[in-house]
């Protein structure tokens, strides 16, 4: 009936635009996990929001690197820097 989950150790971004702070009770973000199973992927929105908030390190956790491959199309250009998140992504195979 339930899968044991611990509070996240860092801020977590969900596909539908939700952000969960570190330490949040899992019961708060369980609905976001369920919504992601049936909602279209909004990867560009998640990556752009992350870059604008100053995030410069990404991890793709899973059996492949399809999201990393999509990040080739995401860039954040500012007066000071041109950020290519594809180069900042690490794949973690599980």
XYZ file of C-alpha atoms in Angstrom:
94
model
C 0.000 0.000 0.000
C 2.889 2.370 0.598
C 6.522 2.769 -0.339
C 8.737 4.114 2.430
C 10.298 7.456 1.488
C 12.582 9.795 3.357
C 12.562 13.573 3.146
C 14.839 14.828 0.350
C 18.326 16.044 1.220
C 18.158 18.830 -1.366
C 15.539 20.854 -3.205
C 13.696 18.696 -5.764
C 12.155 19.973 -8.994
C 9.168 18.108 -10.405
C 8.084 17.991 -14.024
C 4.890 19.999 -13.485
C 6.703 22.994 -12.037
C 6.510 22.045 -8.372
C 9.535 22.531 -6.140
C 9.986 20.758 -2.836
C 12.505 22.067 -0.304
C 15.025 19.836 1.425
C 13.553 18.137 4.479
C 9.939 18.233 3.243
C 7.641 15.463 4.448
C 7.190 12.904 1.613
C 3.406 12.954 2.021
C 3.477 16.542 0.700
C 5.093 15.639 -2.631
C 3.595 12.192 -3.230
C 0.811 13.712 -5.390
C 3.487 15.356 -7.576
C 5.123 11.978 -8.154
C 1.800 10.452 -9.160
C 1.004 13.348 -11.532
C 4.334 12.886 -13.286
C 3.377 9.379 -14.321
C 0.632 10.632 -16.627
C 1.618 14.226 -17.464
C 3.612 15.310 -20.517
C 7.267 16.007 -19.905
C 8.003 19.730 -19.423
C 11.762 19.359 -19.354
C 12.562 22.739 -20.884
C 10.554 24.538 -18.187
C 12.324 22.620 -15.409
C 15.816 23.230 -16.826
C 15.251 26.929 -17.550
C 13.777 27.505 -14.084
C 16.737 25.719 -12.511
C 19.285 27.746 -14.487
C 17.563 31.019 -13.636
C 17.728 30.099 -9.938
C 21.472 29.561 -10.174
C 21.607 25.771 -10.333
C 24.683 24.681 -12.244
C 24.885 20.947 -11.551
C 22.400 18.342 -12.776
C 22.027 14.596 -12.252
C 19.991 12.221 -14.361
C 19.192 9.099 -12.385
C 18.041 6.148 -14.439
C 19.031 3.545 -16.967
C 20.002 5.924 -19.789
C 20.803 9.511 -20.633
C 17.809 10.665 -22.650
C 17.233 13.785 -20.537
C 20.910 14.711 -20.744
C 20.635 14.402 -24.511
C 17.633 16.784 -24.489
C 19.676 19.342 -22.546
C 21.710 20.071 -25.670
C 18.779 22.305 -26.642
C 18.715 24.204 -23.311
C 20.959 27.212 -22.851
C 20.855 30.241 -20.635
C 22.561 33.261 -22.150
C 23.224 36.232 -19.944
C 25.510 39.207 -20.250
C 28.064 37.469 -18.006
C 27.873 33.868 -19.137
C 26.602 31.333 -21.645
C 25.545 28.193 -19.767
C 25.215 24.824 -21.480
C 23.582 22.452 -18.969
C 24.377 19.425 -21.123
C 28.000 19.907 -20.101
C 27.010 20.142 -16.415
C 24.992 16.916 -16.253
C 26.152 13.682 -14.681
C 24.405 10.399 -15.394
C 23.825 8.017 -12.493
C 22.810 4.559 -13.737
C 20.560 2.542 -11.451
